[in-house]
Amino acid sequence: MISAYAKNGRVVEARRLFDQMPYRNLVSWNTMIAGYSHNGCVAEALQHFKMMRKEGKDPDWSTFACALSGCANLAALQVGTQLHNLLLKSGHIIDIFAGNALITMYARCGRILTARQVFDEMVSVDLVSWNSLIAGHALNGYAKAAISIFQEMKKNGVAPDEVTFIGLLSACSHAGMVDDGLELFYSMSRDYPITPVAEHYACVVDLLGRAGRLGEALKLVKGMPIKANAGIWGSLLGACRMHKNPEVANVAAEKLFEFEPHTTSNYVLLSNIHAEAGSWGEVERVRVLMKERGVWKQPARSWIEIKNEVRSFSSDDSTEPRAAEVFMVLRVLNAQMRNIGHMSDSSLLDCG
């Protein structure tokens, strides 16, 4: 029942049922931790792991894999490293599931060499291991290394899948390697039995968009054999912000609004594009559109690891115990920026 609730996003009911259990075994704990991680409640997943150990329950490889997944999502390096050390001390063999979670965790925390070391020390690896390593290098800006790992993977007789190419295309996009990215994209159907899906097209749109080739990107979207989704139009809209192209932005935004009529960030992004262009009439039009559709901007929220504890902050949070200190430091930093001649660019403020 706990698993069923969690898989349907009802983590509160899952936790209530867990708390009501007269006896909780390892499977119960693992299911609850996995449920939290699956629903993005990573801080709660890590807290649950701590509670489990306090109650004297010894974690197994599944527990570690779920907890490490939470660390990866929060980029909580210190906690993740502690879990890694605990995993080694407990005598558990780092199997494929835990190993893949470690690779992802270290890569997302910027420790790409450690991620590679974990990969090299694993008794056996699978396609997910290779994909995690490629994605990790892509995330950290090592596009050529990601392609090199791809070549290494093929030499080891491992065939790529759709996820492999998402990592490779993302790597090329962020590195500005347009020709390499396009060659990889066309090789999917040419050299492998892989039909590009929306995620691949979104990567190519991002690839072309980042390079300023917005016309080609729009042409690609319009000529796709599949219907463009929100991710594809969102990639194009983001590129329009980067290269200050309000005309293409209007086309992308209108399509994006059809998929996500109540997603605030899309309206704010379009508004900012027009603000940077000085088109204040368009900015007002977007404001009116947001009001008509009942869209409002939610305060931003961030997570940070402080002394092995994951803390959450929002832009309007006055309940944080150390909020006064945080705001004082921000005022000091702002004063120092002004003293060295930094002038804020008001055109970059969110105009939503």
Coordinates of C-alpha atoms in Angstrom, one line a residue:
M1 CA 0.0 0.0 0.0
I2 CA 2.8 2.4 0.8
S3 CA 4.3 1.8 -2.6
A4 CA 1.0 2.2 -4.3
Y5 CA 0.4 5.6 -2.6
A6 CA 3.9 6.8 -3.4
K7 CA 3.8 5.8 -7.0
N8 CA 0.6 7.9 -7.4
G9 CA 2.2 10.9 -5.8
R10 CA 0.4 10.6 -2.5
V11 CA 3.4 10.7 -0.2
V12 CA 1.5 12.1 2.7
E13 CA -0.8 9.2 2.8
A14 CA 2.1 6.8 2.3
R15 CA 3.9 8.3 5.3
R16 CA 0.8 8.2 7.4
L17 CA 0.3 4.5 6.7
F18 CA 4.0 3.9 7.4
D19 CA 3.7 5.7 10.8
Q20 CA 0.7 3.5 11.7
M21 CA 2.5 0.2 11.1
P22 CA 3.0 -1.7 14.3
Y23 CA 6.2 -3.3 12.9
R24 CA 8.4 -1.9 10.2
N25 CA 10.9 -4.1 8.4
L26 CA 13.7 -3.2 6.0
V27 CA 11.3 -3.4 3.0
S28 CA 9.0 -0.9 4.7
W29 CA 11.8 1.6 5.2
N30 CA 13.2 1.1 1.7
T31 CA 9.7 1.6 0.2
M32 CA 9.2 4.9 2.0
I33 CA 12.7 6.2 1.1
A34 CA 12.2 5.2 -2.5
G35 CA 8.7 6.8 -2.5
Y36 CA 10.1 10.1 -1.2
S37 CA 12.9 10.1 -3.9
H38 CA 10.5 9.1 -6.6
N39 CA 8.3 12.2 -5.8
G40 CA 11.2 14.6 -5.6
C41 CA 11.1 14.8 -1.8
V42 CA 14.8 14.2 -1.5
A43 CA 15.3 16.0 1.8
E44 CA 12.6 13.9 3.4
A45 CA 14.2 10.8 1.8
L46 CA 17.6 11.5 3.5
Q47 CA 15.9 12.4 6.8
H48 CA 14.1 9.0 6.6
F49 CA 17.4 7.3 6.0
K50 CA 18.8 8.9 9.2
M51 CA 15.7 7.8 11.2
M52 CA 16.1 4.3 9.9
R53 CA 19.6 4.0 11.2
K54 CA 18.6 5.6 14.6
E55 CA 16.1 2.8 15.0
G56 CA 18.8 0.2 14.5
K57 CA 17.9 -0.9 11.1
D58 CA 20.8 -1.8 8.9
P59 CA 20.5 -0.5 5.3
D60 CA 21.0 -2.8 2.3
W61 CA 22.1 -2.0 -1.2
S62 CA 18.6 -0.8 -2.2
T63 CA 18.5 1.6 0.7
F64 CA 21.9 3.1 -0.3
A65 CA 20.8 3.4 -3.9
C66 CA 17.7 5.3 -3.0
A67 CA 19.5 7.6 -0.5
L68 CA 22.3 8.3 -2.9
S69 CA 19.7 9.1 -5.6
G70 CA 18.4 11.8 -3.2
C71 CA 21.9 13.2 -2.7
A72 CA 22.4 13.3 -6.5
N73 CA 19.2 15.3 -6.9
L74 CA 20.3 17.8 -4.3
A75 CA 24.0 17.7 -5.2
A76 CA 24.6 17.0 -1.5
L77 CA 28.2 16.0 -1.7
Q78 CA 29.1 15.7 2.0
V79 CA 26.1 13.5 2.8
G80 CA 26.7 11.5 -0.4
T81 CA 30.3 10.9 0.5
Q82 CA 29.3 9.8 4.0
L83 CA 26.9 7.3 2.5
H84 CA 29.6 6.0 0.2
N85 CA 32.0 5.5 3.1
L86 CA 29.2 3.9 5.1
L87 CA 28.5 1.6 2.2
L88 CA 32.1 0.5 2.1
K89 CA 32.4 0.0 5.8
S90 CA 29.3 -2.0 6.0
G91 CA 30.9 -4.7 3.8
H92 CA 28.3 -4.4 1.1
I93 CA 29.5 -5.0 -2.5
I94 CA 28.9 -1.9 -4.6
D95 CA 26.5 -3.5 -7.1
I96 CA 25.3 -2.0 -10.3
F97 CA 22.4 -0.1 -8.7
A98 CA 24.4 1.5 -6.0
G99 CA 27.4 2.1 -8.3
N100 CA 25.2 3.9 -10.8
A101 CA 23.7 6.1 -8.1
L102 CA 27.2 7.0 -6.9
I103 CA 28.4 7.9 -10.4
T104 CA 25.4 10.2 -10.8
M105 CA 25.8 11.7 -7.4
Y106 CA 29.5 12.5 -7.8
A107 CA 29.0 13.8 -11.3
R108 CA 26.2 16.2 -10.3
C109 CA 28.4 17.5 -7.5
G110 CA 31.1 18.2 -10.0
R111 CA 33.4 15.4 -8.9
I112 CA 33.7 13.9 -12.3
L113 CA 37.1 12.2 -11.6
T114 CA 35.6 10.4 -8.6
A115 CA 32.6 9.4 -10.7
R116 CA 35.0 7.8 -13.2
Q117 CA 36.9 6.1 -10.4
V118 CA 33.7 4.6 -9.1
F119 CA 32.9 3.4 -12.6
D120 CA 36.3 1.8 -13.1
E121 CA 36.1 0.0 -9.7
M122 CA 32.7 -1.5 -10.3
V123 CA 32.7 -5.3 -10.6
S124 CA 30.4 -5.1 -13.6
V125 CA 28.7 -2.2 -15.5
D126 CA 25.6 -2.0 -17.6
L127 CA 24.3 0.5 -20.2
V128 CA 22.9 2.7 -17.4
S129 CA 26.5 2.9 -16.0
W130 CA 27.8 4.1 -19.3
N131 CA 24.9 6.5 -19.8
S132 CA 25.4 7.9 -16.3
L133 CA 29.1 8.5 -17.0
I134 CA 28.4 10.2 -20.4
A135 CA 25.7 12.4 -18.9
G136 CA 28.0 13.3 -16.0
H137 CA 30.7 14.5 -18.3
A138 CA 28.1 16.4 -20.4
L139 CA 26.7 18.1 -17.2
N140 CA 30.2 19.3 -16.3
G141 CA 31.1 20.6 -19.7
Y142 CA 33.4 17.8 -20.9
A143 CA 31.8 17.2 -24.3
K144 CA 34.9 15.7 -26.0
A145 CA 35.4 13.3 -23.0
A146 CA 31.7 12.3 -23.2
I147 CA 32.2 11.4 -26.9
S148 CA 35.4 9.6 -26.1
I149 CA 33.5 7.5 -23.5
F150 CA 30.8 6.8 -26.1
Q151 CA 33.5 5.4 -28.4
E152 CA 35.0 3.4 -25.5
M153 CA 31.5 2.0 -24.8
K154 CA 31.1 0.9 -28.4
K155 CA 34.5 -0.8 -28.3
N156 CA 33.3 -2.8 -25.3
G157 CA 30.4 -4.1 -27.3
V158 CA 27.7 -2.1 -25.6
A159 CA 25.1 -0.7 -28.0
P160 CA 23.7 2.8 -27.3
D161 CA 20.1 3.6 -26.6
E162 CA 17.9 6.7 -26.7
V163 CA 19.3 7.9 -23.3
T164 CA 22.9 7.7 -24.6
F165 CA 22.2 10.1 -27.4
I166 CA 20.4 12.6 -25.1
G167 CA 23.6 12.8 -23.0
L168 CA 25.8 13.2 -26.1
L169 CA 23.6 15.8 -27.8
S170 CA 23.3 17.7 -24.5
A171 CA 27.1 17.7 -24.2
C172 CA 27.6 19.0 -27.8
S173 CA 24.9 21.7 -27.2
H174 CA 26.6 23.1 -24.1
A175 CA 30.0 23.0 -25.7
G176 CA 28.9 24.7 -28.9
M177 CA 29.9 21.6 -31.0
V178 CA 27.2 22.0 -33.6
D179 CA 28.7 19.9 -36.3
D180 CA 29.5 17.0 -34.0
G181 CA 26.0 17.2 -32.5
L182 CA 24.3 17.1 -35.8
E183 CA 26.4 14.2 -37.0
L184 CA 25.4 12.3 -33.8
F185 CA 21.8 13.1 -34.3
Y186 CA 21.7 11.9 -37.9
S187 CA 23.7 8.8 -36.9
M188 CA 20.9 7.6 -34.7
S189 CA 18.7 6.4 -37.5
R190 CA 21.5 5.9 -40.0
D191 CA 23.8 3.7 -37.9
Y192 CA 21.5 2.4 -35.2
P193 CA 17.9 1.3 -35.0
I194 CA 17.0 4.3 -33.0
T195 CA 14.2 6.7 -34.0
P196 CA 14.7 10.2 -32.5
V197 CA 12.0 11.2 -30.1
A198 CA 11.0 14.6 -28.7
E199 CA 13.8 14.8 -26.2
H200 CA 16.4 14.4 -29.0
Y201 CA 14.8 17.1 -31.1
A202 CA 14.7 19.4 -28.1
C203 CA 18.5 18.8 -27.7
V204 CA 19.1 19.7 -31.4
V205 CA 16.9 22.8 -31.1
D206 CA 18.9 23.8 -28.1
L207 CA 22.2 23.0 -30.0
L208 CA 21.2 25.2 -32.9
G209 CA 19.6 27.8 -30.7
R210 CA 22.7 28.3 -28.5
A211 CA 24.7 28.8 -31.7
G212 CA 22.4 31.6 -32.7
R213 CA 21.0 29.6 -35.6
L214 CA 17.3 30.2 -34.6
G215 CA 16.0 30.1 -38.2
E216 CA 17.4 26.6 -38.7
A217 CA 16.0 25.6 -35.3
L218 CA 12.5 26.8 -36.1
K219 CA 12.7 25.1 -39.5
L220 CA 13.7 21.9 -37.9
V221 CA 10.7 22.1 -35.4
K222 CA 8.2 22.8 -38.2
G223 CA 9.6 19.9 -40.3
M224 CA 9.6 17.3 -37.5
P225 CA 7.9 14.0 -38.2
I226 CA 6.4 14.1 -34.7
K227 CA 4.5 16.9 -33.0
A228 CA 6.7 19.3 -31.1
N229 CA 6.0 19.2 -27.4
A230 CA 6.6 21.8 -24.6
G231 CA 10.2 20.8 -24.1
I232 CA 11.0 21.6 -27.8
W233 CA 9.2 24.9 -27.8
G234 CA 10.7 25.7 -24.4
S235 CA 14.3 25.1 -25.8
L236 CA 13.6 27.5 -28.7
L237 CA 12.1 30.2 -26.4
G238 CA 15.2 29.9 -24.1
A239 CA 17.5 30.4 -27.1
C240 CA 15.5 33.5 -28.1
R241 CA 16.3 35.0 -24.7
M242 CA 20.0 34.2 -25.2
H243 CA 20.2 35.8 -28.7
K244 CA 17.5 38.5 -28.2
N245 CA 15.1 37.5 -30.9
P246 CA 11.5 38.6 -29.9
E247 CA 10.0 37.6 -33.3
V248 CA 10.8 33.9 -33.0
A249 CA 10.1 34.1 -29.3
N250 CA 6.5 35.1 -30.0
V251 CA 6.1 32.0 -32.2
A252 CA 7.6 29.7 -29.7
A253 CA 5.7 31.2 -26.7
E254 CA 2.3 30.9 -28.4
K255 CA 2.9 27.2 -29.0
L256 CA 4.3 26.7 -25.5
F257 CA 1.3 28.4 -23.9
E258 CA -0.9 25.8 -25.7
F259 CA 0.9 23.0 -23.7
E260 CA 1.5 24.9 -20.5
P261 CA -1.0 27.7 -20.1
H262 CA -0.4 28.1 -16.4
T263 CA 3.4 27.7 -16.2
T264 CA 4.6 31.1 -14.9
S265 CA 8.2 30.8 -16.0
N266 CA 7.2 30.7 -19.7
Y267 CA 5.4 34.1 -19.4
V268 CA 8.2 35.6 -17.4
L269 CA 10.7 34.5 -20.0
L270 CA 8.8 36.0 -22.8
S271 CA 8.2 39.2 -20.9
N272 CA 12.0 39.5 -20.2
I273 CA 12.8 39.0 -23.9
H274 CA 10.6 41.9 -24.8
A275 CA 11.9 44.0 -21.9
E276 CA 15.4 43.5 -23.1
A277 CA 14.3 44.7 -26.5
G278 CA 12.6 47.7 -25.0
S279 CA 9.2 46.6 -26.2
W280 CA 7.2 47.7 -23.2
G281 CA 3.9 47.4 -25.0
E282 CA 4.6 43.7 -25.4
V283 CA 5.7 43.4 -21.8
E284 CA 2.3 44.8 -20.8
R285 CA 0.5 42.5 -23.2
V286 CA 2.1 39.5 -21.4
R287 CA 1.2 40.9 -18.0
V288 CA -2.4 41.2 -19.1
L289 CA -2.4 37.7 -20.5
M290 CA -1.1 36.3 -17.2
K291 CA -3.8 38.2 -15.3
E292 CA -6.5 36.9 -17.6
R293 CA -5.3 33.3 -17.2
G294 CA -4.8 33.5 -13.5
V295 CA -1.1 33.0 -13.7
W296 CA 1.1 34.4 -10.9
K297 CA 4.8 34.1 -10.1
Q298 CA 5.7 31.8 -7.3
P299 CA 8.6 32.7 -5.0
A300 CA 11.8 30.9 -6.1
R301 CA 13.1 28.1 -3.7
S302 CA 16.6 26.8 -3.3
W303 CA 18.2 24.0 -1.4
I304 CA 21.7 24.0 0.1
E305 CA 23.8 21.6 2.2
I306 CA 25.0 23.2 5.4
K307 CA 27.1 21.1 7.8
N308 CA 25.6 17.8 6.5
E309 CA 22.1 19.2 6.8
V310 CA 19.9 20.1 3.8
R311 CA 18.3 23.5 4.2
S312 CA 15.6 25.1 2.1
F313 CA 15.2 28.8 1.3
S314 CA 12.7 30.8 -0.7
S315 CA 13.0 34.4 -1.9
D316 CA 10.3 35.7 0.5
D317 CA 11.0 33.4 3.5
S318 CA 11.1 35.3 6.8
T319 CA 10.5 32.1 8.8
E320 CA 14.1 30.9 8.3
P321 CA 15.8 31.1 11.8
R322 CA 18.8 32.9 10.3
A323 CA 16.9 35.0 7.8
A324 CA 18.2 38.2 9.3
E325 CA 21.8 37.1 8.9
V326 CA 21.1 36.0 5.3
F327 CA 19.6 39.4 4.3
M328 CA 22.4 41.2 6.1
V329 CA 25.1 39.3 4.1
L330 CA 23.1 40.1 0.9
R331 CA 23.1 43.8 1.7
V332 CA 26.9 43.7 2.3
L333 CA 27.5 41.9 -1.0
N334 CA 25.3 44.4 -2.8
A335 CA 27.2 47.3 -1.3
Q336 CA 30.5 45.8 -2.2
M337 CA 29.3 45.2 -5.8
R338 CA 28.4 48.9 -6.1
N339 CA 31.8 50.0 -4.6
I340 CA 33.6 48.2 -7.4
G341 CA 31.4 49.8 -10.0
H342 CA 28.9 47.1 -10.7
M343 CA 25.6 48.5 -12.0
S344 CA 22.5 46.3 -12.0
D345 CA 20.9 45.7 -15.4
S346 CA 17.2 46.3 -14.7
S347 CA 16.3 44.8 -18.1
L348 CA 17.2 41.4 -16.7
L349 CA 14.8 41.5 -13.8
D350 CA 11.8 39.2 -14.0
C351 CA 9.1 41.3 -15.5
G352 CA 6.3 38.8 -14.7

